[in-house]
Coordinates of C-alpha atoms (C1' of nucleotides) in Angstrom, one line a residue:
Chain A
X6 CA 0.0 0.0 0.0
X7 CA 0.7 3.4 0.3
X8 CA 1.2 3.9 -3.5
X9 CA 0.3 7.1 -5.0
X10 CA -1.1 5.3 -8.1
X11 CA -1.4 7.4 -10.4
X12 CA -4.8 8.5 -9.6
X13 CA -6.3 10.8 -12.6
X14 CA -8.2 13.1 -10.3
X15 CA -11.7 12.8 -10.0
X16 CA -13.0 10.5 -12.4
X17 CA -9.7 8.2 -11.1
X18 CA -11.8 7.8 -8.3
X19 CA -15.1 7.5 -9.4
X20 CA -13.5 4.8 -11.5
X21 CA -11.9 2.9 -8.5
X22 CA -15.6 3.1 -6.9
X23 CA -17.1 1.1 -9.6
X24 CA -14.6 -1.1 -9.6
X25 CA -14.6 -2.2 -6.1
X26 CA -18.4 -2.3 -6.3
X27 CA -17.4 -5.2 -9.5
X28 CA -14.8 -6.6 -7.1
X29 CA -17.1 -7.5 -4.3
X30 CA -19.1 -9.2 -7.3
X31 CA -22.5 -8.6 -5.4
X32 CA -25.0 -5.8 -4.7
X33 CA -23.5 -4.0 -1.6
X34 CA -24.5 -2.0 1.1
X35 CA -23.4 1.4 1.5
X36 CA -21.5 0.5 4.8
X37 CA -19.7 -2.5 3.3
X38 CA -18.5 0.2 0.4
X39 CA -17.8 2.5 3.4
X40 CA -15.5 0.2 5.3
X41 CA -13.6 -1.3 1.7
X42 CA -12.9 2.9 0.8
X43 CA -11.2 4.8 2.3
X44 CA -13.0 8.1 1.7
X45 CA -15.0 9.7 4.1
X46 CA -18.7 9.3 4.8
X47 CA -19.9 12.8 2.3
X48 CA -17.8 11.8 -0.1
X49 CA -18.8 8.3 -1.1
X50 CA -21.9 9.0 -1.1
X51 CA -21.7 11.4 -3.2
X52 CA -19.7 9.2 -5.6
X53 CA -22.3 6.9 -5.4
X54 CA -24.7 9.2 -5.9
X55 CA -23.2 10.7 -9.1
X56 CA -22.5 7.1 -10.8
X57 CA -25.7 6.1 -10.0
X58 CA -27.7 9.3 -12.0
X59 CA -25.2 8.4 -14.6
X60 CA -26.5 4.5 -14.9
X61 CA -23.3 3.6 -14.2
X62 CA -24.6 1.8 -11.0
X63 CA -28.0 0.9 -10.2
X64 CA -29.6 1.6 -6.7
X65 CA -32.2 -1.4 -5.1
X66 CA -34.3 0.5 -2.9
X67 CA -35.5 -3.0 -1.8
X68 CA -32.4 -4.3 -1.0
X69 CA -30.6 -1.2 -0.2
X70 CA -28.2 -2.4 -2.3
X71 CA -25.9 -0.9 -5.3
X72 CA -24.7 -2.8 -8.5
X73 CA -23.2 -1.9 -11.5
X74 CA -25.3 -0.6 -13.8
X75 CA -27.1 -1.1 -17.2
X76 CA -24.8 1.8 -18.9
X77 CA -21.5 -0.5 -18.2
X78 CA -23.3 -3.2 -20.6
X79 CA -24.3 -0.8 -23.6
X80 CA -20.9 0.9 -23.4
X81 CA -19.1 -2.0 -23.3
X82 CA -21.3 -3.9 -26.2
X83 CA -19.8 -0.7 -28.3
X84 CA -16.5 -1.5 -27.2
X85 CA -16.6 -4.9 -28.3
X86 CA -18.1 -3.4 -31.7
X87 CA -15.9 -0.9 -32.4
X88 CA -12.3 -2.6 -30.7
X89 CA -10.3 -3.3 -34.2
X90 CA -9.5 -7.1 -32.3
X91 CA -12.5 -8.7 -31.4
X92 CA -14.7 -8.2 -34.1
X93 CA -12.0 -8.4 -36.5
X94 CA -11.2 -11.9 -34.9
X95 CA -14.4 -13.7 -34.6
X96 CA -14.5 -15.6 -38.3
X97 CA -10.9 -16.9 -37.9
X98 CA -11.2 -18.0 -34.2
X99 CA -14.5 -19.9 -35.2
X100 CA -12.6 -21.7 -37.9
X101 CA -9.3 -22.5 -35.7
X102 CA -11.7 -23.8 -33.1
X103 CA -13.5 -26.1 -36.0
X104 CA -10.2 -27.4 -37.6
X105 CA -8.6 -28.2 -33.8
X106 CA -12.0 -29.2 -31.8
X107 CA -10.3 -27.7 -29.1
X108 CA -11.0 -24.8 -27.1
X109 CA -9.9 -21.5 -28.6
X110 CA -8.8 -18.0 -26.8
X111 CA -9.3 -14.5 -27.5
X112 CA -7.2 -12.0 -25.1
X113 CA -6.6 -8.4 -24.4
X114 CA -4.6 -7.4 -21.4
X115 CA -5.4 -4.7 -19.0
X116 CA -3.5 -3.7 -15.8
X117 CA -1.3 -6.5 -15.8
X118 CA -4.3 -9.4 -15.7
X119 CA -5.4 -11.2 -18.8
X120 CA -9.0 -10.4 -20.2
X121 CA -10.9 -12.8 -22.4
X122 CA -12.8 -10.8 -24.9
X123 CA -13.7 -14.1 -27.0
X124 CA -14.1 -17.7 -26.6
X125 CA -15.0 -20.5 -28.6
X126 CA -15.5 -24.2 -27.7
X127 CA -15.7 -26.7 -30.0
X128 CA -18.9 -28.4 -28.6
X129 CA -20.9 -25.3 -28.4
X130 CA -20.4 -23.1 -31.1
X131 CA -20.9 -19.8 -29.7
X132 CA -19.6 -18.4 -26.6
X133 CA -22.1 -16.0 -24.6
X134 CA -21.2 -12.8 -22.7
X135 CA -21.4 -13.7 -19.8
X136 CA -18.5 -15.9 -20.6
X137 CA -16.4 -12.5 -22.5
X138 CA -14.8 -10.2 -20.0
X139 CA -13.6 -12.7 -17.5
X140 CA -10.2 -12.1 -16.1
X141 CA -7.6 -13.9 -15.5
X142 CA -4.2 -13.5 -13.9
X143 CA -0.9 -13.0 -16.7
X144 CA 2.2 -14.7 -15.5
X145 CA 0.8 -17.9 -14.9
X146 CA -1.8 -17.9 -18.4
X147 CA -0.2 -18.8 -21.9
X148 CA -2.0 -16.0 -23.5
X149 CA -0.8 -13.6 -20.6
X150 CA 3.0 -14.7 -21.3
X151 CA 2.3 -14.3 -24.6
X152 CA 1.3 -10.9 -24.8
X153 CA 3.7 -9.3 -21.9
X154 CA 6.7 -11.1 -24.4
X155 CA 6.2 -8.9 -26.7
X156 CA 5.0 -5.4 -24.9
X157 CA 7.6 -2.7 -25.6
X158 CA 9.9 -2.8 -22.1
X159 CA 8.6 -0.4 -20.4
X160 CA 5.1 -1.6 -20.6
X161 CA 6.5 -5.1 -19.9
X162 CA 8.4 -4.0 -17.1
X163 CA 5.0 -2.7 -15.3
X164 CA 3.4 -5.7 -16.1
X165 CA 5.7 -8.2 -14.4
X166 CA 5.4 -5.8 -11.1
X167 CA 1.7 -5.9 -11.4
X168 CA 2.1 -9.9 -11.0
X169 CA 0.8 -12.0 -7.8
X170 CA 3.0 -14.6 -8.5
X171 CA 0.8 -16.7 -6.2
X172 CA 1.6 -20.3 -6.6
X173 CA -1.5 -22.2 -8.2
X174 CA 0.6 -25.4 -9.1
X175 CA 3.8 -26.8 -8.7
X176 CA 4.6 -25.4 -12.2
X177 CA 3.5 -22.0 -11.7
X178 CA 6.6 -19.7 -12.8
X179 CA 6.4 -17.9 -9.0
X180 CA 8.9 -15.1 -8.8
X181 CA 9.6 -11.9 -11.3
X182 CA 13.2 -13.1 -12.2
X183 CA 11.7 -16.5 -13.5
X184 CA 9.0 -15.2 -15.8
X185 CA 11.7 -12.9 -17.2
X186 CA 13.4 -15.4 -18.2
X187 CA 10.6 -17.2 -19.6
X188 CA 9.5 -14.5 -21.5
X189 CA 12.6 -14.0 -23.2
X190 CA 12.4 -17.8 -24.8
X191 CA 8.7 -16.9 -26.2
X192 CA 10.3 -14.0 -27.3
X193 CA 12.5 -15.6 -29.2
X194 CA 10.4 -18.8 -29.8
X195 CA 7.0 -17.1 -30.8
X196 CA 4.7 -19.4 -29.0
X197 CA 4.2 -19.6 -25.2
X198 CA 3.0 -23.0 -23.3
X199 CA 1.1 -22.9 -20.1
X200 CA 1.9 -26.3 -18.6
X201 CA -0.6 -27.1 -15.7
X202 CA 0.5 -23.3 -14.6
X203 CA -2.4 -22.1 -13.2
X204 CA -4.9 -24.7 -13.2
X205 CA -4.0 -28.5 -12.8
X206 CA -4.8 -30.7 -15.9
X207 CA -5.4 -27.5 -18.2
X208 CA -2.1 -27.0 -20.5
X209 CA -2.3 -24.7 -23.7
X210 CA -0.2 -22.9 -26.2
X211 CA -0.6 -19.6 -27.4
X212 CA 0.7 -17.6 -29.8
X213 CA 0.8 -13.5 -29.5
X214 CA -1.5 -10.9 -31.6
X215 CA 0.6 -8.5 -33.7
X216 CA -1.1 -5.3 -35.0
X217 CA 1.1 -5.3 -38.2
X218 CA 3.8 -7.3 -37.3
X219 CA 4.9 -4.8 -34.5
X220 CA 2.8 -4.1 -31.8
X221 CA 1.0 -6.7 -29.2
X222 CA -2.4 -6.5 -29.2
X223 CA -3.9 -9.3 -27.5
X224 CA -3.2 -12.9 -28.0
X225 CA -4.6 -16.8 -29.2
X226 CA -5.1 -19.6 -27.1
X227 CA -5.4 -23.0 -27.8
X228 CA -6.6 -24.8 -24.7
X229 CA -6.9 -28.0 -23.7
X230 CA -6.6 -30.7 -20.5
X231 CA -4.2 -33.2 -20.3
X232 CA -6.6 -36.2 -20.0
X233 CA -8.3 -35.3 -24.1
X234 CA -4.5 -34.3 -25.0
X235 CA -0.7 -33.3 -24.3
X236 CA 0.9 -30.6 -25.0
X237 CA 3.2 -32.7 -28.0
X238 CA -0.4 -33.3 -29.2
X239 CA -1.2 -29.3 -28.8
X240 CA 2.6 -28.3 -31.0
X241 CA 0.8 -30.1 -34.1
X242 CA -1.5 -27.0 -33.6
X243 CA 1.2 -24.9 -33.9
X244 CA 1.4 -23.9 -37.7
X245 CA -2.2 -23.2 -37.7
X246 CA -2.2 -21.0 -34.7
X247 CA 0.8 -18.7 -35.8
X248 CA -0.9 -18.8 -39.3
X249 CA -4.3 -17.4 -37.7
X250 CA -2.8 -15.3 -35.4
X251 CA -0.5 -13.6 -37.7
X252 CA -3.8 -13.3 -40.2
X253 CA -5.6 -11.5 -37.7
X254 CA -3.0 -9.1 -36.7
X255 CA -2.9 -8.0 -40.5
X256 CA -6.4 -7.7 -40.6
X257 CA -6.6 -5.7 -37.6
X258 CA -3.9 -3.4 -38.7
X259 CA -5.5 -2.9 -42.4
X260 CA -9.2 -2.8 -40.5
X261 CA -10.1 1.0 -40.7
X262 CA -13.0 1.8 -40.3
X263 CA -15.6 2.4 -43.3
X264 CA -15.6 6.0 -42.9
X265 CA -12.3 6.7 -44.3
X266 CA -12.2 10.0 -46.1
Chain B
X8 CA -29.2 21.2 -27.4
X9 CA -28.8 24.1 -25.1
X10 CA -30.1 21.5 -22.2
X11 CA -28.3 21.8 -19.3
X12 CA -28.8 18.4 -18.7
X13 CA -27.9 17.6 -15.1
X14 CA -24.4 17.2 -15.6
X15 CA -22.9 15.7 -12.5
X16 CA -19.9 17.1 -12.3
X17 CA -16.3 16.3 -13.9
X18 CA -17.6 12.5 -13.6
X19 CA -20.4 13.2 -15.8
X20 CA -18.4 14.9 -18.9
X21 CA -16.0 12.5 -18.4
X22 CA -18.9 9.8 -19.5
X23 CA -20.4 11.9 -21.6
X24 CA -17.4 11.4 -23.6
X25 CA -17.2 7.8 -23.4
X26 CA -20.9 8.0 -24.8
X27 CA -19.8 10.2 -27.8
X28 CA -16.7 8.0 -28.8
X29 CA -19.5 5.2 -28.1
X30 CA -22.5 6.4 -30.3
X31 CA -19.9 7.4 -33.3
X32 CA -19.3 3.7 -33.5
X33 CA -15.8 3.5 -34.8
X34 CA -12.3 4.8 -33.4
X35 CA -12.1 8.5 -33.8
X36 CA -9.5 10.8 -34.4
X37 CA -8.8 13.8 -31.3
X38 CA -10.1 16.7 -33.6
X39 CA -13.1 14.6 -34.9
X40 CA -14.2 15.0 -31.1
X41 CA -13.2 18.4 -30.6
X42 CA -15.8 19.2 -33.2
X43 CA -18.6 17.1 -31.5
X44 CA -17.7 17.9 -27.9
X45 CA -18.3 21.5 -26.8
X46 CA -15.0 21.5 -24.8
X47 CA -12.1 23.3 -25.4
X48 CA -9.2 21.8 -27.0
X49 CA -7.0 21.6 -23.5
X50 CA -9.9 20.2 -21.6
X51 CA -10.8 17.3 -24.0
X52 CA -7.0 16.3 -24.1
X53 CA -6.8 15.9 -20.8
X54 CA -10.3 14.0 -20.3
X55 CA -8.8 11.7 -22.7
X56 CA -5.7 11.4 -21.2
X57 CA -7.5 10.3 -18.2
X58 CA -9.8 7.9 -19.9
X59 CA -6.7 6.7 -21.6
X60 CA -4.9 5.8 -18.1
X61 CA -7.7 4.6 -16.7
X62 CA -8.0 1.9 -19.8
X63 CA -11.8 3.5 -20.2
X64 CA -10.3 4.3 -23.9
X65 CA -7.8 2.5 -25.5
X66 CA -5.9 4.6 -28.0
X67 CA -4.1 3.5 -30.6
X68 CA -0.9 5.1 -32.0
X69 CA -0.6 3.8 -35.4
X70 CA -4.0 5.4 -36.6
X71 CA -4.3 8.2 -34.3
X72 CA -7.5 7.1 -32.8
X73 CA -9.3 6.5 -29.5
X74 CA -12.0 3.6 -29.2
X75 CA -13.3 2.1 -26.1
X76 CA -11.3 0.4 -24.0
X77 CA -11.4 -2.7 -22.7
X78 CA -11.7 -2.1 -19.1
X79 CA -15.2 -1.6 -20.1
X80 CA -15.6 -4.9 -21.0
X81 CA -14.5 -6.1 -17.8
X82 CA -16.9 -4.0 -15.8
X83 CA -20.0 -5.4 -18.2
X84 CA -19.1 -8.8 -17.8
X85 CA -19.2 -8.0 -13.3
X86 CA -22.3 -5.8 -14.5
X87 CA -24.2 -8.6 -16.2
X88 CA -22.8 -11.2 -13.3
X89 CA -24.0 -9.2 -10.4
X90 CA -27.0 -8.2 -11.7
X91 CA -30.3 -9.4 -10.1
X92 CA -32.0 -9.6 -13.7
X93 CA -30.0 -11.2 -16.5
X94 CA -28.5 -14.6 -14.7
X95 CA -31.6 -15.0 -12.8
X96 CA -33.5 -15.5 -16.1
X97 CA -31.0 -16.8 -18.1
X98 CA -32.6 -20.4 -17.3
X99 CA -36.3 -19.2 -17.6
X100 CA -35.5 -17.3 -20.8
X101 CA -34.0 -20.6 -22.1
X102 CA -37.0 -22.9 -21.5
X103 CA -39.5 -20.1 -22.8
X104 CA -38.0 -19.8 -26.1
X105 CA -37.6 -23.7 -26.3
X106 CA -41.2 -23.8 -25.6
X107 CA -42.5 -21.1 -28.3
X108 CA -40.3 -21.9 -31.1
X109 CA -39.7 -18.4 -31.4
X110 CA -37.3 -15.6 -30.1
X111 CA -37.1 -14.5 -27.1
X112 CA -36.0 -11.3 -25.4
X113 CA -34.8 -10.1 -22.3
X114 CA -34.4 -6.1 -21.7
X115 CA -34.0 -3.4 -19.3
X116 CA -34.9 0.6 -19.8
X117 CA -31.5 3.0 -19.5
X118 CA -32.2 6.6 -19.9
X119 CA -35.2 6.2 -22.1
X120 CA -34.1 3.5 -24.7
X121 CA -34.8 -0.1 -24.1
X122 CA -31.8 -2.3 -23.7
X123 CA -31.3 -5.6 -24.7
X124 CA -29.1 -7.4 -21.9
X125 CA -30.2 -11.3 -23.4
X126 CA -31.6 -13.0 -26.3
X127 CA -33.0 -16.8 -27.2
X128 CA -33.6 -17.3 -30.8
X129 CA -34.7 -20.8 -30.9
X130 CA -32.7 -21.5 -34.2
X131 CA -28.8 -20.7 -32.7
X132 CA -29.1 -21.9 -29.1
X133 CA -27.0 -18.9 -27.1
X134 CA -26.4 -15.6 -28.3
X135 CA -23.6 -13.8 -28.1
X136 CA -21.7 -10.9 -26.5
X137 CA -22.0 -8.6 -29.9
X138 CA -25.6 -8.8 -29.6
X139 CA -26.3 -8.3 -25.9
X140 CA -25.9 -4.5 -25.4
X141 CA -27.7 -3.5 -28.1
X142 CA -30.2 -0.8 -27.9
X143 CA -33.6 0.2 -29.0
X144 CA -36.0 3.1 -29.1
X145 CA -38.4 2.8 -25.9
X146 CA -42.0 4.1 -27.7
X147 CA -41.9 1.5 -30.5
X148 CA -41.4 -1.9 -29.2
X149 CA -42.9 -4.0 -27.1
X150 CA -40.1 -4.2 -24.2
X151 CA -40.0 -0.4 -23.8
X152 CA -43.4 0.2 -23.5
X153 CA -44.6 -3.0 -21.1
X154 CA -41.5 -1.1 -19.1
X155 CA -42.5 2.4 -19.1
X156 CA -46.3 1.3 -18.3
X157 CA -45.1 -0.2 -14.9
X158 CA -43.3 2.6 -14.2
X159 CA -43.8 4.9 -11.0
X160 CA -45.3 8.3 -12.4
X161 CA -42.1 10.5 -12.0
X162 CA -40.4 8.1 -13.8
X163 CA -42.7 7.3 -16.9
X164 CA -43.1 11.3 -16.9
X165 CA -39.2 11.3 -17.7
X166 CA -39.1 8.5 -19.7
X167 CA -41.9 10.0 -21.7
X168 CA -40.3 13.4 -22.5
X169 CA -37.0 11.3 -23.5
X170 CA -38.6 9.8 -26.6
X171 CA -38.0 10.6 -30.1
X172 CA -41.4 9.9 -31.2
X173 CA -40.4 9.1 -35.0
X174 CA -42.4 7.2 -37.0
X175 CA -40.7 4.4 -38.4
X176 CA -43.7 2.7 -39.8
X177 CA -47.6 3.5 -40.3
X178 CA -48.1 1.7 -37.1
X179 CA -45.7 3.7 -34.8
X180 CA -47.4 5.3 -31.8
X181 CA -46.3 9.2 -32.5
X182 CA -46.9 11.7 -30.1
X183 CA -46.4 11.4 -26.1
X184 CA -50.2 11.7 -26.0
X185 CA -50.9 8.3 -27.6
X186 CA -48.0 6.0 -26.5
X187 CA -49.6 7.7 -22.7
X188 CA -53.4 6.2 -23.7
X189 CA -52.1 3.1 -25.1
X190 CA -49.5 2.6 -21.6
X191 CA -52.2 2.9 -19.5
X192 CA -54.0 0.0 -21.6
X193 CA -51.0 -2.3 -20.9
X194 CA -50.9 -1.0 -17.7
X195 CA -54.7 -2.4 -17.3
X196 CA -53.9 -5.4 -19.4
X197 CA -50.3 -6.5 -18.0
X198 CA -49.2 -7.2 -21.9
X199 CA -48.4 -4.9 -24.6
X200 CA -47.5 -5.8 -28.0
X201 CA -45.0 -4.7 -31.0
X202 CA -47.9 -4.8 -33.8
X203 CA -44.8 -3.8 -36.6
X204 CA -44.5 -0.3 -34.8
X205 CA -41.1 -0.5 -35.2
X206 CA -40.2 -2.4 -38.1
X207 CA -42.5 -3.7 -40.8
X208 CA -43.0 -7.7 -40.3
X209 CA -42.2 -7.8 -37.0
X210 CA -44.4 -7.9 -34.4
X211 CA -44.0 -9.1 -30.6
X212 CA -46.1 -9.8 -27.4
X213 CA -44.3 -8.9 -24.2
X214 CA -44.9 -8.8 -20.4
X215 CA -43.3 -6.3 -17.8
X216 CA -41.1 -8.1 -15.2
X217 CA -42.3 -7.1 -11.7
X218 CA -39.1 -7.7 -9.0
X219 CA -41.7 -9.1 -6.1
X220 CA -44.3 -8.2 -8.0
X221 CA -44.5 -4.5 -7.5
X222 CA -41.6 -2.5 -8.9
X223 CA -40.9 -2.9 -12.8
X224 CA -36.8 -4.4 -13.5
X225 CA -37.4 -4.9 -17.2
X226 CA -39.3 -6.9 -19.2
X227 CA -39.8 -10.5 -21.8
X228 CA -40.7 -10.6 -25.0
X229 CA -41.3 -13.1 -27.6
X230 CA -41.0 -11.9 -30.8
X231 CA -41.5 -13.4 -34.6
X232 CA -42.4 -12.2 -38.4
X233 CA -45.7 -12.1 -39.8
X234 CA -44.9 -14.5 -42.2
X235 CA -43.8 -16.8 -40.0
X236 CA -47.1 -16.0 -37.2
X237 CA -49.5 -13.7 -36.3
X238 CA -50.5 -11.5 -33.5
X239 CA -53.4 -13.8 -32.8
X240 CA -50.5 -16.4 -32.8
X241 CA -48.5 -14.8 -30.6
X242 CA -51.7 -14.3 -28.2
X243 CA -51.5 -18.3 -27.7
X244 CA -47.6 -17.9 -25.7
X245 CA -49.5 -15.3 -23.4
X246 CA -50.0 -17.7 -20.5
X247 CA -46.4 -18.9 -20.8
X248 CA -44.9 -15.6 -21.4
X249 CA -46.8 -13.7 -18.7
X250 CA -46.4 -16.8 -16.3
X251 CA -42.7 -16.2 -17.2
X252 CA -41.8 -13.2 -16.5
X253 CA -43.5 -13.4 -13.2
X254 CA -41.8 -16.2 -12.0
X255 CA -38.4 -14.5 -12.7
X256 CA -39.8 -11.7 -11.1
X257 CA -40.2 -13.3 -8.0
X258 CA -37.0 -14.9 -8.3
X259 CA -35.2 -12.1 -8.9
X260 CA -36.8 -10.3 -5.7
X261 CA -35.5 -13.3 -3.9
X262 CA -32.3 -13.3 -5.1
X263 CA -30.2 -12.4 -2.4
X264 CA -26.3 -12.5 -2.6
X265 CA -24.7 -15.7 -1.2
X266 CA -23.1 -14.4 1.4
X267 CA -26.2 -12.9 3.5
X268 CA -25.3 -12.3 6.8
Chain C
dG4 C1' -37.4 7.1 26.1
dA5 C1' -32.6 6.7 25.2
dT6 C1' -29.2 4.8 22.0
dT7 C1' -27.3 2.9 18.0
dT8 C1' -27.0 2.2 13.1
dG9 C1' -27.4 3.8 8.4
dG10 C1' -27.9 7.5 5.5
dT11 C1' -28.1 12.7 4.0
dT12 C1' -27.1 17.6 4.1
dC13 C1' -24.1 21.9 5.3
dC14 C1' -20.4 24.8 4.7
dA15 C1' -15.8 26.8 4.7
dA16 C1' -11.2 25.2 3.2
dA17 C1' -8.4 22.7 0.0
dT18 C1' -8.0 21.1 -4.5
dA19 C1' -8.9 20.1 -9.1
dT20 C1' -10.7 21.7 -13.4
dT21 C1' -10.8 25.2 -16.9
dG22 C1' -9.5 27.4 -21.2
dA23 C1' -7.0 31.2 -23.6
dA24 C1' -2.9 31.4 -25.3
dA25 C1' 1.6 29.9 -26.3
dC26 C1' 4.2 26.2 -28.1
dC27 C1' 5.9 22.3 -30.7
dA28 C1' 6.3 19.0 -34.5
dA29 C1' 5.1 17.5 -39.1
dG30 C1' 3.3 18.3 -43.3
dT31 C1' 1.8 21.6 -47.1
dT32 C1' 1.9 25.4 -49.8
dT33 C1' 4.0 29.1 -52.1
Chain D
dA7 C1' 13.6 27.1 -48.6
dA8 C1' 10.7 30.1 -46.1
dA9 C1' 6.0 30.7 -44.6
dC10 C1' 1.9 28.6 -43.4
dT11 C1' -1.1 25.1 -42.2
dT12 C1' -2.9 21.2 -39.2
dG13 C1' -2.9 18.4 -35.1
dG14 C1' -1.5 17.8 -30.7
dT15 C1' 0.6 19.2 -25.9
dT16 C1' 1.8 22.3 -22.2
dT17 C1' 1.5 26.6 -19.1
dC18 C1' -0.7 29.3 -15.7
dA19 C1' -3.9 32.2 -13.2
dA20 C1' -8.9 32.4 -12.5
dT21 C1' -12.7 29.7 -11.3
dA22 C1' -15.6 26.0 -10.0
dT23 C1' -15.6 21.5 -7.7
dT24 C1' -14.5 18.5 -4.6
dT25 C1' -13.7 17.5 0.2
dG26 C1' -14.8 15.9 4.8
dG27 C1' -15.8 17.1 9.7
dA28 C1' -19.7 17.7 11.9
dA29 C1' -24.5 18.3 12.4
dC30 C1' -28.7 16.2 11.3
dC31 C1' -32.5 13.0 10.5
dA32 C1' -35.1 8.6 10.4
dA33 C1' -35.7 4.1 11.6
dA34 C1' -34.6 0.3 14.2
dT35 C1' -32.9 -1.5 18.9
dC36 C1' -32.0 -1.5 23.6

DNA sequence: GATTTGGTTCCAAATATTGAAACCAAGTTT
DNA sequence: AAACTTGGTTTCAATATTTGGAACCAAATC
């Protein structure tokens, strides 16, 4: 604690209010919000106030209770309209996920954790929202060491100090200096493995998203558990997964919007 | 324009820009918004800076352009979790449109306009994220006005006044005065129907969803073509629907959060 | 009837926002 | 090549907002 962080004045805070009202992942009480901030009485509730007018959180007077709001969900179906990745990446992913029959991966990172902005299984074809926008943590995910391989250092360097490094599993790379290292050999490699990292049984490879051939912009996933397949079974994926992932991150880059001039 | 439009502070313009980069539907360029925003030059750079930071808007280098960012999505995905409504009927909506054979929808009111937060079309079993979010005029469908019928008066007054009252078809209920008449119908009734108000061949039956039976959350609808039914059709789902939407009324009313005490 | 709990309003002091204007970097035009 | 755009960023004093301690109110509890 004690970090400044960086905290863009008002709407900073207004921000960090609706995110700890999505952290507690359940209508709250204004107490509950009162004991988790540390801002005075007046002035949460005039946060909460504010975001609430705004629809950005939504007020139960039978419950007492405050949620996020119905705002969050039309902005953030626009988002996922108008992001150049997603959208852009939705055809390809439903054919890798056809030609492998394994699960595929669409990611974005924010703030250091990994979130899934697309996902589709083999068995049922489409993936629903309340599946996109989970997150997940980014040292011990293959699409997380994917993307932070190839962020531009300083952005990498933020990254790897915005890391847990909680242990999940014996194999989870646990320390800073470790994934360092491990990032340098995707780096170099092109293709990142989770092996039982984060979840027991579940392995995958992954292969990063560049916008043009430079810049990261999210990442591919090819998941899978070790009982259906191995992770020799999940390299014969390999070409295929570079392929796609390299054709989406031309398309993204070429993808301007219609109104262009 | 010239409303003064209860602004809320720095928080407000702050989403009021998020809206604008929103309802322009594609990544913009920094002077693009200085024309639509009424803010000085200084004081929209630095709202986007913030935004920027705070991963609200992702900007992206290579084209000059902002977009939404994908913290949003995040926050949707909590939204839509957390929310009393959408995974509370998620089940109910499921057997309903199984059932009818036809589509089914699942929407909420924000600021006026009718949002969809879930859809069952009977043909593709689960929808996906691009389609949830959308939005939709309140005065012309069936969701909007079963919603603004239940409304408390204050509210209905507002959500009156916030229509656009254009007449997209021959059908389309024009003027404040007689969307009022026919919402006090529905009101009487406890169903209100689409009859191609807002789009020619389309009609729909739907029923207001009453959180303990008393205050309206949103509403069910089960919509179709008039090739493929009829109104008189549609009548025969009116037991199911309305038995429905009451059920996840009272479920929703119900729902409290896990950990209660 | 007194006391606690949960929520809302007041107001002066502290702070953040505002926007005109200056500035800078790349491209264009002359 | 100099002058002039266009698009974006920074400065700084004036101004408007936010801040939070404390008072206040209502409802439930002792």
């Amino acid at each position: 604690m004690s970090k400044p962080a960086r905290s863009d004045g008002t709407v900073g805070k207004a921000l960090e209010i609706l995110d700890l009202v999505a952290s507690l992942g359940r209508p709250v009480r204004f107490t509950e919000l009162l004991e988790q901030s540390d801002h005075p009485k007046a002035t949460l509730y005039r946060f909460l106030q504010t975001l609430t007018n705004q629809n950005m959180l939504s007020y139960d007077p039978d419950t007492q209770t405050y949620a996020l709001g119905v705002r969050l969900v039309r902005l953030a179906h626009a988002a996922w309209a108008q992001s150049s990745l997603a959208p852009v990446a939705r055809p390809f992913i439903d054919a890798l996920a056809q030609e492998t029959g394994e699960t595929v991966h669409l990611a974005q990172m924010e703030g250091g954790q990994v979130l899934y902005v697309d996902k589709r299984n083999a068995a049922n074809p489409v993936e629903m929202f309340s599946q996109a926008g989970k997150v997940g943590p980014g040292y011990c995910t293959g699409v997380g060491k994917a993307i932070m391989a190839f962020m531009p250092q300083d952005a990498q360097d933020r990254a790897l100090s915005q890391q847990a490094y909680y242990a999940y599993t014996g194999n989870t790379l646990s320390s800073a200096e470790r994934l360092r290292g491990e990032l340098e050999e995707i780096r170099a490699d092109g293709i990142s493995y989770d092996r039982e990292e984060h979840e027991p049984g579940i392995i995958c490879i992954a292969a990063p998203i560049l916008s043009g051939g430079r810049r990261v912009i999210g990442a591919l996933s090819i998941t899978t558990t070790t009982t259906r397949n191995s992770l020799d079974g999940l390299n014969t994926f390999r070409p295929a997964l570079t392929k796609t992932a390299k054709a989406i991150g031309t398309e993204a880059a070429n993808w301007q919007f219609p109104t262009q001039n």
